[in-house]
Coordinates of C-alpha atoms in Angstrom, one line a residue:
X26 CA -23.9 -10.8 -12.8
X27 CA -20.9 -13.2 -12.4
X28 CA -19.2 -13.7 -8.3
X29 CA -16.7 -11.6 -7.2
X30 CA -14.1 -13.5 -6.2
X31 CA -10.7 -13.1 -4.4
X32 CA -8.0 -15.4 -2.9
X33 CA -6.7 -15.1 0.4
X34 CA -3.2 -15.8 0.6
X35 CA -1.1 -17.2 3.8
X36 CA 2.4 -15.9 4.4
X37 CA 4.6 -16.8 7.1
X38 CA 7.3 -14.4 8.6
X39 CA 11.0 -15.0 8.8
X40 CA 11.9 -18.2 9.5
X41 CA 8.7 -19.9 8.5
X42 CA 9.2 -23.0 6.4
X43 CA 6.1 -24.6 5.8
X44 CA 3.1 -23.7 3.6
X45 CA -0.3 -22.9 3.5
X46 CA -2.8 -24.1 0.6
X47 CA -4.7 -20.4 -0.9
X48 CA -8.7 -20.0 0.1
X49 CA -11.0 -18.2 -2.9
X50 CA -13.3 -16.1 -0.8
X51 CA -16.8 -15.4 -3.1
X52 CA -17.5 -11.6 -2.3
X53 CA -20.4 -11.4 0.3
X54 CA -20.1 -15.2 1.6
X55 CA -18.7 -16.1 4.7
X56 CA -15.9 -18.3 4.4
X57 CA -13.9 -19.8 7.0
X58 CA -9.7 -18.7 7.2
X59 CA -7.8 -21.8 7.9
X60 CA -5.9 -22.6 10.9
X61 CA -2.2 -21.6 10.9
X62 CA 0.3 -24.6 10.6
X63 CA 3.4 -21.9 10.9
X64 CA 5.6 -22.2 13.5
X65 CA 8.0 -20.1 14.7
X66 CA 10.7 -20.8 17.7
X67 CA 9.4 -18.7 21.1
X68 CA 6.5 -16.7 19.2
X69 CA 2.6 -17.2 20.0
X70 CA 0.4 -16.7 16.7
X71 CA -2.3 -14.3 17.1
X72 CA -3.7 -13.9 14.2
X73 CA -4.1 -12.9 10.5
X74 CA -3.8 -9.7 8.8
X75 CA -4.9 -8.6 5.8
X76 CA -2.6 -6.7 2.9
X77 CA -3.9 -6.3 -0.7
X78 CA -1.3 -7.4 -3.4
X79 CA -3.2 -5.2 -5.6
X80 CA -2.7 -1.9 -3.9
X81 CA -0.6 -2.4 -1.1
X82 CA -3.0 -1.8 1.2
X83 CA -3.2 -3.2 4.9
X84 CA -6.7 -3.2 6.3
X85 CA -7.3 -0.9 9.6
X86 CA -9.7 -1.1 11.7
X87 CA -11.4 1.9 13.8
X88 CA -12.5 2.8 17.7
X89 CA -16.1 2.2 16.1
X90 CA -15.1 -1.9 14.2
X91 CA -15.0 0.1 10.6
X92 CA -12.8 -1.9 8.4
X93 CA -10.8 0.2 5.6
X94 CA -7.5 -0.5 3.6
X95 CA -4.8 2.6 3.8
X96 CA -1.5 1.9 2.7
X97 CA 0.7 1.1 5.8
X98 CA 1.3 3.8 7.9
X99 CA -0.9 6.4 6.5
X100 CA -4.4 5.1 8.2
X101 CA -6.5 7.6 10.5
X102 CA -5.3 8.6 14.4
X103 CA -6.6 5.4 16.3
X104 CA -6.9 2.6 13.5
X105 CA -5.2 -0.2 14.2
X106 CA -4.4 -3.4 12.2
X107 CA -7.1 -5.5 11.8
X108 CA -6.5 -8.9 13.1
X109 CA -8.9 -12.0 11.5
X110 CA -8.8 -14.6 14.3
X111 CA -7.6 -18.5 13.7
X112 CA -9.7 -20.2 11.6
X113 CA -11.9 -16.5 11.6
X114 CA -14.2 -15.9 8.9
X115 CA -14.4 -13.2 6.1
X116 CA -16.5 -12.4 3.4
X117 CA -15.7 -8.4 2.1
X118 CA -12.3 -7.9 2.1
X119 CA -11.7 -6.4 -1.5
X120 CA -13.9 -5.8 -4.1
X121 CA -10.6 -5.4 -6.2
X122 CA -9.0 -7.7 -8.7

């Protein structure tokens, strides 16, 4: 059975100029985010968060750290946007194409 594999893409908001090389994540391996080179006038980064291209989907996380994608604005009472950190890892973000 071949890898899954997906690609984790970094965007910048508004007013972002620079860009960020793509990282191809093997399904079930940690790998390692990289660190965000965006910069934005009077805005602290906090972190990464994760929408599938595929679905529109944002990943959510719940009270009890379980990770699900729901398109934006539809997830449960009390799941919040889950935030990788800086140079995080992941390993199981999508099993889809």
């Amino acid at each position: 059975m071949s890898d899954i594999k997906f690609t984790v893409k970094y965007e910048g908001f508004d007013g972002c100029t620079a860009a960020m090389e793509p990282t191809t994540v093997i399904y079930g391996k940690a790998t390692k985010l990289r660190k965000n080179i965006f910069e934005r006038s009077k805005h602290n980064f906090l972190g990464w968060t994760a929408h599938r291209e595929s679905d529109n989907k944002m990943c959510y996380v719940s009270p009890e750290k379980k990770r699900r994608f729901f398109t934006e604005g539809e997830q449960p009472k009390g799941w919040f946007p889950c935030v990788y950190k800086d140079g995080g890892y992941v390993s199981k973000l999508s099993k889809i194409d």
